[in-house]
mmCIF file with all atom_site columns, C-alpha atoms in Angstrom:
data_model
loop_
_atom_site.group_PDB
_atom_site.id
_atom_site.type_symbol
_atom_site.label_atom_id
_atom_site.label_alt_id
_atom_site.label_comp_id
_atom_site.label_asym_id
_atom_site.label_entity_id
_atom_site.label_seq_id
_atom_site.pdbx_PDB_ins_code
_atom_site.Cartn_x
_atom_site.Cartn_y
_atom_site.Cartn_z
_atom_site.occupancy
_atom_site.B_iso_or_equiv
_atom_site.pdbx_formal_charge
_atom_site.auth_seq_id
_atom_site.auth_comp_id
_atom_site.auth_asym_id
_atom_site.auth_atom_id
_atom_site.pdbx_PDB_model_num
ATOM 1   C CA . UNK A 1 1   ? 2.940   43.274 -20.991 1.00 0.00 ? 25  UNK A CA 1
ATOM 2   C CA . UNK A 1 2   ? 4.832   40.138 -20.807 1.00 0.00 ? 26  UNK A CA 1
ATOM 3   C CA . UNK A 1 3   ? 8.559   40.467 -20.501 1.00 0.00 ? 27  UNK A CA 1
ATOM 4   C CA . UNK A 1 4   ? 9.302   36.956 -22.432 1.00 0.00 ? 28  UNK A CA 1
ATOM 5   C CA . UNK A 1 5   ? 7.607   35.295 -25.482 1.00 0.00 ? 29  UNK A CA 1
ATOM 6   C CA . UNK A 1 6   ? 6.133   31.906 -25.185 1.00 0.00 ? 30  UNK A CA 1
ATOM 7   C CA . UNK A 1 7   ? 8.217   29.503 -27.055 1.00 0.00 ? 31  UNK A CA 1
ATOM 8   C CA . UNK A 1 8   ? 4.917   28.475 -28.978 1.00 0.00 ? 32  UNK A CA 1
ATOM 9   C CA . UNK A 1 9   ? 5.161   32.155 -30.550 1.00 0.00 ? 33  UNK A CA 1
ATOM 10  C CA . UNK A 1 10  ? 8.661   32.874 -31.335 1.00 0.00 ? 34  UNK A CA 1
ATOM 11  C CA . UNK A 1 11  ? 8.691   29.140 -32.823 1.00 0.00 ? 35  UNK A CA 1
ATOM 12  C CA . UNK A 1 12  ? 5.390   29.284 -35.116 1.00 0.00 ? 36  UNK A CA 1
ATOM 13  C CA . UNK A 1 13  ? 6.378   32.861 -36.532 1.00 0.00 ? 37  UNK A CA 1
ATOM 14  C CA . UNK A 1 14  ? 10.047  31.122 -37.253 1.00 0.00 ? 38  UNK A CA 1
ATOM 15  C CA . UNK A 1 15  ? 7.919   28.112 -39.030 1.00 0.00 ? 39  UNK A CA 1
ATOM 16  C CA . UNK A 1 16  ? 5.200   30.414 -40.919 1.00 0.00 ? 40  UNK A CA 1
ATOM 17  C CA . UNK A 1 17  ? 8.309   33.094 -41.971 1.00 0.00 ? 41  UNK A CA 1
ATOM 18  C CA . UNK A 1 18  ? 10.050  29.817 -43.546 1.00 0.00 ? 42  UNK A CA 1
ATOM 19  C CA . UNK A 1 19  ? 6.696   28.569 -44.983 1.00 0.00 ? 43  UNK A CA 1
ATOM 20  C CA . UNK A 1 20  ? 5.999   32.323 -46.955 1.00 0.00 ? 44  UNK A CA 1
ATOM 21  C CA . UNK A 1 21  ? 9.594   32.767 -48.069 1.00 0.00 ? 45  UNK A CA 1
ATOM 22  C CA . UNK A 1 22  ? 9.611   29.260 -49.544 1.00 0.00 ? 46  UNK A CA 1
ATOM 23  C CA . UNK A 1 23  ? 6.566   30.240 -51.137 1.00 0.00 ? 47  UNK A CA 1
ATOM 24  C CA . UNK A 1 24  ? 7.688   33.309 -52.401 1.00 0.00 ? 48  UNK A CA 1
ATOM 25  C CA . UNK A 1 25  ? 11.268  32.151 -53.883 1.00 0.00 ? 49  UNK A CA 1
ATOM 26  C CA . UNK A 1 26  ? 9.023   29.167 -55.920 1.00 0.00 ? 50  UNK A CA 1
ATOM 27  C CA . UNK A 1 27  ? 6.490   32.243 -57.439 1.00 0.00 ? 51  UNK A CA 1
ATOM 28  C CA . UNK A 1 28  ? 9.756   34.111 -58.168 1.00 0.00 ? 52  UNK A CA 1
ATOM 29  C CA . UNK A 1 29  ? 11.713  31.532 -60.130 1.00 0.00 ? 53  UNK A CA 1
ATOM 30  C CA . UNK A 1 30  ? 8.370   30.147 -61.522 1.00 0.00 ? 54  UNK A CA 1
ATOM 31  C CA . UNK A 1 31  ? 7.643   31.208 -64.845 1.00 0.00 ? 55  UNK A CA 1
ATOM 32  C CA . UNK A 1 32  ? 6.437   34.820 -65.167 1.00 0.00 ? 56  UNK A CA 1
ATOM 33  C CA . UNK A 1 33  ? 8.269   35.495 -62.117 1.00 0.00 ? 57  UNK A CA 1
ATOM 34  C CA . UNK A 1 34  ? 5.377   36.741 -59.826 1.00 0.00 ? 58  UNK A CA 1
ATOM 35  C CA . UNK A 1 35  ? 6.197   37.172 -56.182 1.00 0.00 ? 59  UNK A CA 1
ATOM 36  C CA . UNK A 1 36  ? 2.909   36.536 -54.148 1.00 0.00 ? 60  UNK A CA 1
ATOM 37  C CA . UNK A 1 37  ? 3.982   36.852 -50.679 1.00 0.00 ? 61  UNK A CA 1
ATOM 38  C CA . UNK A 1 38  ? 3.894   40.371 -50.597 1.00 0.00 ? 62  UNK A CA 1
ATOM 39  C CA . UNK A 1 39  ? 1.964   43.354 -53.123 1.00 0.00 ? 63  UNK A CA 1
ATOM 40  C CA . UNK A 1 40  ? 4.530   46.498 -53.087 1.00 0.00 ? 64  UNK A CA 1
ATOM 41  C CA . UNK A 1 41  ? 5.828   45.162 -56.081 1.00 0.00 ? 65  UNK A CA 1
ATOM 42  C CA . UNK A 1 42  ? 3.446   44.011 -57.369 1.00 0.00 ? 66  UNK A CA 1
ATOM 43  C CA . UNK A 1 43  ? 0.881   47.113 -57.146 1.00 0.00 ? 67  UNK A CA 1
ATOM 44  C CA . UNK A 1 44  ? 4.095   48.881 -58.867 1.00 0.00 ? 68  UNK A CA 1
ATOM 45  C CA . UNK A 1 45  ? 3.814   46.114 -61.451 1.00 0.00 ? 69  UNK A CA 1
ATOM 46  C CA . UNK A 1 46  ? 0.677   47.208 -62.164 1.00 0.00 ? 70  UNK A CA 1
ATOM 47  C CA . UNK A 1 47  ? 0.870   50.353 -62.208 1.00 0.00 ? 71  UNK A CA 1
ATOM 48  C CA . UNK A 1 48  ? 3.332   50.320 -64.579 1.00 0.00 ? 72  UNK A CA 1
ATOM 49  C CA . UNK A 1 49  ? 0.817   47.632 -66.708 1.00 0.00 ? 73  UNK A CA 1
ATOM 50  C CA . UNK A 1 50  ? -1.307  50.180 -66.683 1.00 0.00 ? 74  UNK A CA 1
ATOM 51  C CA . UNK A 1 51  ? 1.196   52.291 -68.804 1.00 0.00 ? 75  UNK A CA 1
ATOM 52  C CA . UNK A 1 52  ? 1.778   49.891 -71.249 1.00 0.00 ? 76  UNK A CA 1
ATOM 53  C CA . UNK A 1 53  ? -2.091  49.179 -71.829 1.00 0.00 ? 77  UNK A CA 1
ATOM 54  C CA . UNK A 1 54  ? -1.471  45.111 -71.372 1.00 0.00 ? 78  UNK A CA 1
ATOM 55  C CA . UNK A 1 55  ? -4.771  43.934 -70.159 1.00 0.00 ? 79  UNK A CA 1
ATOM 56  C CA . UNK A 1 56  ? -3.603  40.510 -69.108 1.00 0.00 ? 80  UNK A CA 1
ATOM 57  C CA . UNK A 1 57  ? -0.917  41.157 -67.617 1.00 0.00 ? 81  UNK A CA 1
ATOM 58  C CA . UNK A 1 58  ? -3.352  43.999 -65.593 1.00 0.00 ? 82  UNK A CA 1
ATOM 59  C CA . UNK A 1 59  ? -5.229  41.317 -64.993 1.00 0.00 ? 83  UNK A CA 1
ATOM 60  C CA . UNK A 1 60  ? -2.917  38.882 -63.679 1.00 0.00 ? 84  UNK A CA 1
ATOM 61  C CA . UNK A 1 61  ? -1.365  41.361 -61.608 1.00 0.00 ? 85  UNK A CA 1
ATOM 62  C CA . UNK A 1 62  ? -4.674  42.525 -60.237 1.00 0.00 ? 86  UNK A CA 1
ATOM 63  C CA . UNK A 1 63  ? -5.651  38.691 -59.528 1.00 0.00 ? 87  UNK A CA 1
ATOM 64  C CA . UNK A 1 64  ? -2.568  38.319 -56.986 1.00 0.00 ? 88  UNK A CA 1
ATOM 65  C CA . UNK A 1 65  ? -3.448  41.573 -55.097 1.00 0.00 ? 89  UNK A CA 1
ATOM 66  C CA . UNK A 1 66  ? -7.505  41.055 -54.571 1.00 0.00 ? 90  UNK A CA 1
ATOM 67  C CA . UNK A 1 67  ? -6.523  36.841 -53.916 1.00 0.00 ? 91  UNK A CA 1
ATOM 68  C CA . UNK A 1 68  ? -3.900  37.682 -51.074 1.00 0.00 ? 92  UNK A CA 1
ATOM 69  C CA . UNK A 1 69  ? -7.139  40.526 -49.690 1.00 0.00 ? 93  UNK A CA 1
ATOM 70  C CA . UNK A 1 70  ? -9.456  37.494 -50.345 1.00 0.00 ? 94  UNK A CA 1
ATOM 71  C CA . UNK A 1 71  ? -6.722  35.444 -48.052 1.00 0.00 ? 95  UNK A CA 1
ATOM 72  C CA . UNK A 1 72  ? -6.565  37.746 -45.346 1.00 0.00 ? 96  UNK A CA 1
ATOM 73  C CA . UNK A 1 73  ? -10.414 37.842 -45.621 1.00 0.00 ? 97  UNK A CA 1
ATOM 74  C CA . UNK A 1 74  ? -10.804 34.688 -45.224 1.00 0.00 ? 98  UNK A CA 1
ATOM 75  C CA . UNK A 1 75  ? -8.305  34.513 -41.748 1.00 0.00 ? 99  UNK A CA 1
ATOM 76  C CA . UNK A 1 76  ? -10.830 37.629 -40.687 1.00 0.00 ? 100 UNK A CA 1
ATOM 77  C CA . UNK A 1 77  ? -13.542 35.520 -40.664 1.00 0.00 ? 101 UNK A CA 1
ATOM 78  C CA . UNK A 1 78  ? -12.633 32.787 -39.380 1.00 0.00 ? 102 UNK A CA 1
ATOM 79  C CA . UNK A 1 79  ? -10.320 34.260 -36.493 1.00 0.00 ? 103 UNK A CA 1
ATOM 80  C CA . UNK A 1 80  ? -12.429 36.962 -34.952 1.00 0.00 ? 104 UNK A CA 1
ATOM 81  C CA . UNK A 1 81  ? -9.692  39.185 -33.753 1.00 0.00 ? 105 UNK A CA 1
ATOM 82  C CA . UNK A 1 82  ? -6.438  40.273 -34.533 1.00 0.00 ? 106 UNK A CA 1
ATOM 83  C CA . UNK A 1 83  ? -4.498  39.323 -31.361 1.00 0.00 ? 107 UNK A CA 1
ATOM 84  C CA . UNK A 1 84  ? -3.282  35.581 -31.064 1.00 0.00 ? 108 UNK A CA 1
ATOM 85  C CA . UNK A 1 85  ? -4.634  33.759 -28.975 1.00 0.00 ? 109 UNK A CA 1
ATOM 86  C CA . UNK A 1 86  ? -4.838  30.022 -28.269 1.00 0.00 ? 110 UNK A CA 1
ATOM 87  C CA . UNK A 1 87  ? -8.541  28.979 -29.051 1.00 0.00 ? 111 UNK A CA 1
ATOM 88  C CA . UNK A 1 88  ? -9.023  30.140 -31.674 1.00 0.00 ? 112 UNK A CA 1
ATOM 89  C CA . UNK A 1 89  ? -9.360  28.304 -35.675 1.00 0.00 ? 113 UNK A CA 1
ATOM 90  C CA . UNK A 1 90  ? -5.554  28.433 -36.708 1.00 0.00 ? 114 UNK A CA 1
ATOM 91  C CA . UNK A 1 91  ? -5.481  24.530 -37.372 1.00 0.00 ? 115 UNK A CA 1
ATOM 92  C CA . UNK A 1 92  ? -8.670  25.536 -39.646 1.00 0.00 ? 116 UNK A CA 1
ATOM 93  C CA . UNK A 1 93  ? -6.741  28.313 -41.194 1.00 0.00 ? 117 UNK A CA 1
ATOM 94  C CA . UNK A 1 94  ? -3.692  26.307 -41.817 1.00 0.00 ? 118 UNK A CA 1
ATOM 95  C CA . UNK A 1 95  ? -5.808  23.378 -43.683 1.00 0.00 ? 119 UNK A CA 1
ATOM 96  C CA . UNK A 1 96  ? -6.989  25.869 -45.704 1.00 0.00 ? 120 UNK A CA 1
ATOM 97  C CA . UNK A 1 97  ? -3.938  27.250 -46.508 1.00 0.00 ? 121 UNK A CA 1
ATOM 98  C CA . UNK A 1 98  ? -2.228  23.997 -47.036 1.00 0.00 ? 122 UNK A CA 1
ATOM 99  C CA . UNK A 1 99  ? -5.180  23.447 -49.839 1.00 0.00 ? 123 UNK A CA 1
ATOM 100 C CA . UNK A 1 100 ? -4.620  26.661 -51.449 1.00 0.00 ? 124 UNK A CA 1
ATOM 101 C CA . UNK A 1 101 ? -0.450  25.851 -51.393 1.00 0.00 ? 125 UNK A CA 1
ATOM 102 C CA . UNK A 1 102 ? -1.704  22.399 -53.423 1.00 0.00 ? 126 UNK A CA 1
ATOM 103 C CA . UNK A 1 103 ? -4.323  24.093 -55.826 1.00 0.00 ? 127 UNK A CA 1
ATOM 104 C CA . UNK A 1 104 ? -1.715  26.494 -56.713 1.00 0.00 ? 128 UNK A CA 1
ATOM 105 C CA . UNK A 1 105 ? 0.422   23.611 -57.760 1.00 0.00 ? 129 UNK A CA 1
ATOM 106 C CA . UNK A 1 106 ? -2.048  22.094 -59.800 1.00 0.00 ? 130 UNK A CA 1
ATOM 107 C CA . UNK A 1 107 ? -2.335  25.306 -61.928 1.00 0.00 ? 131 UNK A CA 1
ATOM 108 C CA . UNK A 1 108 ? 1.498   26.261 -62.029 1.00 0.00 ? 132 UNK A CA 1
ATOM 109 C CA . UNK A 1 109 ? 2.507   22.708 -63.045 1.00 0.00 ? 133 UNK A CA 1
ATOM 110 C CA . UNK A 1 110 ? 0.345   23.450 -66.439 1.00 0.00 ? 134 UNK A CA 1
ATOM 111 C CA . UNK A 1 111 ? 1.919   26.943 -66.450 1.00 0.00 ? 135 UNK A CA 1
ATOM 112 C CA . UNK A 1 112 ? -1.281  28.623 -65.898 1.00 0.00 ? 136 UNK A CA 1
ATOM 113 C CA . UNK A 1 113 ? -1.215  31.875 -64.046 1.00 0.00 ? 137 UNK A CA 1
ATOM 114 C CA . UNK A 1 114 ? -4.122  31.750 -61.746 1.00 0.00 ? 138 UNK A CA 1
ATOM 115 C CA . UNK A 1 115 ? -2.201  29.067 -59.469 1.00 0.00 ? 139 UNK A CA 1
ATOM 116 C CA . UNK A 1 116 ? -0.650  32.473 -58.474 1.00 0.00 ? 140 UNK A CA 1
ATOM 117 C CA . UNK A 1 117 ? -4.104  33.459 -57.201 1.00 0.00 ? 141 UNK A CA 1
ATOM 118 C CA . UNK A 1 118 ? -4.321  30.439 -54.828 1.00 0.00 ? 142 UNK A CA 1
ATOM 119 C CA . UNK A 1 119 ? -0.519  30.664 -54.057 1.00 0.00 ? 143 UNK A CA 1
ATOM 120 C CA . UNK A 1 120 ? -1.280  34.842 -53.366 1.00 0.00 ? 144 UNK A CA 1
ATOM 121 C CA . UNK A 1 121 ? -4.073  34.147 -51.171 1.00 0.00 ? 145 UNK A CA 1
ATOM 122 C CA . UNK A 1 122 ? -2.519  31.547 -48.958 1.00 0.00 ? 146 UNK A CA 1
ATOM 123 C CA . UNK A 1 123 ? -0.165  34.201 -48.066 1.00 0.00 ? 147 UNK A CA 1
ATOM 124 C CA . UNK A 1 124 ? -2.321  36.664 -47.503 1.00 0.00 ? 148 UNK A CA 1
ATOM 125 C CA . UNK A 1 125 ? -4.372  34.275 -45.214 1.00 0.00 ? 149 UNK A CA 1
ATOM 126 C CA . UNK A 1 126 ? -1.005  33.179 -43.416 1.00 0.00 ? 150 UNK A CA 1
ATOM 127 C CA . UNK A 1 127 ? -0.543  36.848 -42.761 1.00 0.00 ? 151 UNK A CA 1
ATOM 128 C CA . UNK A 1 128 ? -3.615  37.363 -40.995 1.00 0.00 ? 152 UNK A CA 1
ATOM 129 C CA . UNK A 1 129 ? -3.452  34.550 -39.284 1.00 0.00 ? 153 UNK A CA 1
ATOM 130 C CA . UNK A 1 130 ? -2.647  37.562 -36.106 1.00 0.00 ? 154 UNK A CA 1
ATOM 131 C CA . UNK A 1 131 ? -1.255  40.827 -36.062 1.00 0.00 ? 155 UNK A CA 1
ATOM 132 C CA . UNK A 1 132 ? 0.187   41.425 -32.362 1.00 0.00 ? 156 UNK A CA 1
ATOM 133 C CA . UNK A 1 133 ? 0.882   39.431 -29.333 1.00 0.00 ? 157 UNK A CA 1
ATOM 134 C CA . UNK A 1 134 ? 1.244   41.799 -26.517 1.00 0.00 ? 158 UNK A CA 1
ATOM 135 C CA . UNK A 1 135 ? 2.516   44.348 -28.503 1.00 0.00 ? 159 UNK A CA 1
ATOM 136 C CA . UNK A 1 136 ? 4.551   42.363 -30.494 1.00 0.00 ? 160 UNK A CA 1
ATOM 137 C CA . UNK A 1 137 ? 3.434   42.743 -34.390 1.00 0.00 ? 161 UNK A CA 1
ATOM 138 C CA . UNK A 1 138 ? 3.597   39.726 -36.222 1.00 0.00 ? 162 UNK A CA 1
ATOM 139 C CA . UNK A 1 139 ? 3.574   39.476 -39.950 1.00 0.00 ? 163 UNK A CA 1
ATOM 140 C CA . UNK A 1 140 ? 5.214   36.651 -41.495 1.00 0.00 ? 164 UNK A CA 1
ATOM 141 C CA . UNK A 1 141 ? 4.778   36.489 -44.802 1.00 0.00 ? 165 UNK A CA 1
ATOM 142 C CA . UNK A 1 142 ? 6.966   39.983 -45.774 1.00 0.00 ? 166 UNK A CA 1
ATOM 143 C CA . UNK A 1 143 ? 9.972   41.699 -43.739 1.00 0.00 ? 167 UNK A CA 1
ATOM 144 C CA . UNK A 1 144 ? 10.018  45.357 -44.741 1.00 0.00 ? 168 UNK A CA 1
ATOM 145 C CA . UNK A 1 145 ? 7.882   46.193 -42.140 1.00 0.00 ? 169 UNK A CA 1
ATOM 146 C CA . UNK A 1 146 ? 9.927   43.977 -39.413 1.00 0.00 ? 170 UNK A CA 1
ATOM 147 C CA . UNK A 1 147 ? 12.880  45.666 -40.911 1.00 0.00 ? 171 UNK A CA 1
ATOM 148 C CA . UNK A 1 148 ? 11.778  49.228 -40.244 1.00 0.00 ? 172 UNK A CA 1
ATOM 149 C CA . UNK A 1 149 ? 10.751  48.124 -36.929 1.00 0.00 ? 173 UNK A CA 1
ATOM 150 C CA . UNK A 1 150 ? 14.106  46.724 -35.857 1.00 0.00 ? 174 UNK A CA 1
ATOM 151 C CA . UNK A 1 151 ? 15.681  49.711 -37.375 1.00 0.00 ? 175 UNK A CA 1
ATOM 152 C CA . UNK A 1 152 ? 13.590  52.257 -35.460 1.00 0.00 ? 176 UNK A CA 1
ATOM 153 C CA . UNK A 1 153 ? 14.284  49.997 -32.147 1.00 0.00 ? 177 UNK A CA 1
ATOM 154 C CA . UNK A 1 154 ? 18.177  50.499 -32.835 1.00 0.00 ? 178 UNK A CA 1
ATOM 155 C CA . UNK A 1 155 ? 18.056  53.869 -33.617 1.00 0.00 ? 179 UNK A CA 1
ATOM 156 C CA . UNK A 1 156 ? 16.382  54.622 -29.922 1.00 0.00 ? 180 UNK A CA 1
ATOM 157 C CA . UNK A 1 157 ? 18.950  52.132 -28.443 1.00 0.00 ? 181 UNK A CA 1
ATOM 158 C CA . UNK A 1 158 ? 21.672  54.336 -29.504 1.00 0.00 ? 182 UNK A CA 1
ATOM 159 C CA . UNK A 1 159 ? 19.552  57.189 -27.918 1.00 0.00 ? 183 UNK A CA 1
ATOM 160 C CA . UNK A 1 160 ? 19.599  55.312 -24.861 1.00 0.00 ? 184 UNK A CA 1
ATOM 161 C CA . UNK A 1 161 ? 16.984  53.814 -24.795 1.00 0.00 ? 185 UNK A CA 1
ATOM 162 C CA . UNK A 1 162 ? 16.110  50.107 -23.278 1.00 0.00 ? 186 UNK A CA 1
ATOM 163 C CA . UNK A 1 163 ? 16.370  47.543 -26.037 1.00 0.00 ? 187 UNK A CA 1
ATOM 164 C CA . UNK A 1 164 ? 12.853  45.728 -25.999 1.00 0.00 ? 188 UNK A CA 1
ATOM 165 C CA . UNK A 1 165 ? 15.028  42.131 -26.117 1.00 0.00 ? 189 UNK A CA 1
ATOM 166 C CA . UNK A 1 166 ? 11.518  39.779 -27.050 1.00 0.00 ? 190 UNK A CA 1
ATOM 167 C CA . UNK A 1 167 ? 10.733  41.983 -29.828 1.00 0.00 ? 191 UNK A CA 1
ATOM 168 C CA . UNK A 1 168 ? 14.139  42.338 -31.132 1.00 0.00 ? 192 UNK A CA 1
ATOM 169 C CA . UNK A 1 169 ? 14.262  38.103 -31.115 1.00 0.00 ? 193 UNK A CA 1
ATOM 170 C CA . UNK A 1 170 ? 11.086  37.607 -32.434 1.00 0.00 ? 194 UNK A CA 1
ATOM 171 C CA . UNK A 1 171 ? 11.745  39.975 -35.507 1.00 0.00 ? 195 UNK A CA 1
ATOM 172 C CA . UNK A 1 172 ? 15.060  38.172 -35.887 1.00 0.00 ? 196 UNK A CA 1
ATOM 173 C CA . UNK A 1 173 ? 13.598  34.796 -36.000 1.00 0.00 ? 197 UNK A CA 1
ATOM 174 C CA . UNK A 1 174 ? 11.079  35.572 -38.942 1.00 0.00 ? 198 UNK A CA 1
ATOM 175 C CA . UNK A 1 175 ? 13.648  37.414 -40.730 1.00 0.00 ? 199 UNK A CA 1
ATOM 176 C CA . UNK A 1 176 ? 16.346  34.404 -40.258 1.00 0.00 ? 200 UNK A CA 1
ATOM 177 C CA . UNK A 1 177 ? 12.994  32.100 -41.151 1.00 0.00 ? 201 UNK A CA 1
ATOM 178 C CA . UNK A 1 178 ? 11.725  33.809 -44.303 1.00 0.00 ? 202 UNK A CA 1
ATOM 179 C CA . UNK A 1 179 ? 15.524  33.701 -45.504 1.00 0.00 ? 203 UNK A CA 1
ATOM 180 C CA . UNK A 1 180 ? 16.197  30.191 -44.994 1.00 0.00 ? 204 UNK A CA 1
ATOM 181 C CA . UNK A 1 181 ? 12.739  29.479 -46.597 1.00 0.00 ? 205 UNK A CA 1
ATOM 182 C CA . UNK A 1 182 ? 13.778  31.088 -49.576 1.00 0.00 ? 206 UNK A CA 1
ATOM 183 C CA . UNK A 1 183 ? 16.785  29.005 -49.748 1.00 0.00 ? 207 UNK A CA 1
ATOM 184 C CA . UNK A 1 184 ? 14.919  26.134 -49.268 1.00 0.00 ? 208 UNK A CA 1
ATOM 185 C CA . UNK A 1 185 ? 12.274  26.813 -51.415 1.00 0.00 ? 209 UNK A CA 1
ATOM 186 C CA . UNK A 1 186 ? 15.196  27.422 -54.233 1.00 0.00 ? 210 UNK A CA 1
ATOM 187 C CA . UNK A 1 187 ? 16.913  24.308 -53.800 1.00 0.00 ? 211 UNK A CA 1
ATOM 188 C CA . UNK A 1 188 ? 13.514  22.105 -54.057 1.00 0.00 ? 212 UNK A CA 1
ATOM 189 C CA . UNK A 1 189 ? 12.317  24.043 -56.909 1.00 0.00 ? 213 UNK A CA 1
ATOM 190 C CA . UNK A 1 190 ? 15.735  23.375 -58.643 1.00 0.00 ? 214 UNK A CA 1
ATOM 191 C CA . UNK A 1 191 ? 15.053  19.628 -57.759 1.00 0.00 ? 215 UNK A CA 1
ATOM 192 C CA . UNK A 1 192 ? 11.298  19.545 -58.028 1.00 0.00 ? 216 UNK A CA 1
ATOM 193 C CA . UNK A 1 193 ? 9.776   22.004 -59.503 1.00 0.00 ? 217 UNK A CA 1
ATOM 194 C CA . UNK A 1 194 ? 5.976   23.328 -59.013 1.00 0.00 ? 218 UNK A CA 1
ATOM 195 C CA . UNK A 1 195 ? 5.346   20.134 -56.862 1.00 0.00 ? 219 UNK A CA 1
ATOM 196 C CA . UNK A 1 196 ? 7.906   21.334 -54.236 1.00 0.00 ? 220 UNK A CA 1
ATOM 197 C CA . UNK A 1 197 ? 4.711   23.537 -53.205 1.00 0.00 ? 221 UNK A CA 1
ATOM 198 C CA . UNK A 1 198 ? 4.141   19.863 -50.968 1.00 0.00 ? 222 UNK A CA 1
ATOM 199 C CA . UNK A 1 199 ? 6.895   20.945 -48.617 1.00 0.00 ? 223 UNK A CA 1
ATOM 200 C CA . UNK A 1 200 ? 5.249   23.919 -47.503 1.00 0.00 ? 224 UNK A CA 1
ATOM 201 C CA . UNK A 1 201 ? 2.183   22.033 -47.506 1.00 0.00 ? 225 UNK A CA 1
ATOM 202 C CA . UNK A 1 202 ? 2.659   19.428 -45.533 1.00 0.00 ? 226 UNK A CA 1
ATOM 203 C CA . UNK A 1 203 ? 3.947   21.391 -43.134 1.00 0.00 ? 227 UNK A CA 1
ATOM 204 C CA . UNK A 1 204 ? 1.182   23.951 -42.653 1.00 0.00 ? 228 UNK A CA 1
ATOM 205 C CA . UNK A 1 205 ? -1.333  20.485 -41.925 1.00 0.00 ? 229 UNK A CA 1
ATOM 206 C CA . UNK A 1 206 ? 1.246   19.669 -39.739 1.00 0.00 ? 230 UNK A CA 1
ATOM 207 C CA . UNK A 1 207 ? 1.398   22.886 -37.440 1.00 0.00 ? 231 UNK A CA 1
ATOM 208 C CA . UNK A 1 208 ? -2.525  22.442 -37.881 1.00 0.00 ? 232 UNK A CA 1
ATOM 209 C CA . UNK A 1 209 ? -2.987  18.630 -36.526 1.00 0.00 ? 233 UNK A CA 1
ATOM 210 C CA . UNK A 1 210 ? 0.456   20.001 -33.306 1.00 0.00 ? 234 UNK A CA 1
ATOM 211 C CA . UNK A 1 211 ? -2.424  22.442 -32.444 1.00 0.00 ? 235 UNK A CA 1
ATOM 212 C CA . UNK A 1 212 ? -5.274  20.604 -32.709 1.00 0.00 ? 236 UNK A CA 1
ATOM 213 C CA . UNK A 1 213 ? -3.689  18.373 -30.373 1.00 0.00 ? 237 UNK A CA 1
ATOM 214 C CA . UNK A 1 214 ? -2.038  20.884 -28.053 1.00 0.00 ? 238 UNK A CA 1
ATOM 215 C CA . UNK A 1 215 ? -5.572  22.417 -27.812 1.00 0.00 ? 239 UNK A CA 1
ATOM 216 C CA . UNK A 1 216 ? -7.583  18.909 -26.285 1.00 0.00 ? 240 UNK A CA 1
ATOM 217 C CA . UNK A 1 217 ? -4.862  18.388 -24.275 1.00 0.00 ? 241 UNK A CA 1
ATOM 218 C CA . UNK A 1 218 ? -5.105  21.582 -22.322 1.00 0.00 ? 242 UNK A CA 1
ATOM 219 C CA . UNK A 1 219 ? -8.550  21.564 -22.228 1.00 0.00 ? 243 UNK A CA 1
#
């Protein structure tokens, strides 16, 4: 097991952690109010739907949870493998993503709840995209996970334990990440509306041409 992070890592969870929580604070100050970057809430949503017998709002709510699966999916079969690894169809992943981020737009700018879908299973691709890199989990489209993580790390640091320093940065830098991409992804929205879904857009095609090019270089 390395005792660093590449650079490349710590800086594309940072990017894909802004990305999701930009995301995110757009589906939650959107009409309806649907977050799509993670399902917690939203399969207690549901649940709760079920209660009060509204079939569309089942449905909707239903929608976001198999679209983000369908995402993830979709990352499965085009990654082969849950460990990152440079290689592999991430600039292929990202396109796809980026054209999910702009169909989603074209549906929430007429107020129609199935851009949610697209906007869900972007995410849920983005969070496939890998799981670990040596033994590092990486999920970057939700922190609760990271959270408990960082908080189980501490609590054996105050046991004595050696702080695993890489892990503890990298968690940091999606949490600081998904923050600031909220922020972001509030003040655009205030300024733009639905079509500040470019921003995140853009930069997914970006990351996507950087590795692209990064990859024929090194070959």
């Amino acid at each position: 097991m390395i005792s660093q992070l590449p650079k490349w890592v710590e800086f594309g969870a940072f990017i894909l952690a802004l990305v999701a929580g930009y995301v995110n604070a757009i589906g939650l100050l959107g009409f309806d109010h649907q977050s799509v970057s993670h399902l917690s809430g939203t399969a207690t949503l549901l649940g709760a739907g079920v209660y009060q017998g509204s079939l569309q709002n089942a449905f909707h709510l239903v929608g976001v949870l198999l679209s983000f699966l369908a995402g993830a999916s979709i990352a499965g079969f085009l990654l082969h493998g849950f460990i990152l690894k440079l290689g592999r169809h991430y600039d292929t992943a990202l396109v796809i993503e980026a054209l999910l981020l702009l169909v989603a737009l074209a549906f929430l700018y007429n107020e129609q709840f199935v851009g949610h879908f697209f906007a869900s299973a972007a995410c849920g691709l983005q969070n496939a995209l890998a799981t670990t890199y040596s033994g590092a989990i990486i999920r970057t489209t939700h922190v609760t996970g990271i959270f408990t993580d960082l908080g189980i790390m501490l609590g054996a640091l105050c046991r004595g334990e050696k702080l695993d320093t890489r892990k503890a940065k990298l968690f940091l830098l999606i949490i600081t990440g998904f923050i600031f991409g909220g922020t972001a992804g509030a003040i655009l929205f205030g300024m733009f509306q639905f079509f500040s879904l470019i921003a995140p857009a853009s930069v997914c095609l970006m990351i996507a041409v950087i590795y692209s090019v990064y990859l024929r270089k090194a070959a």
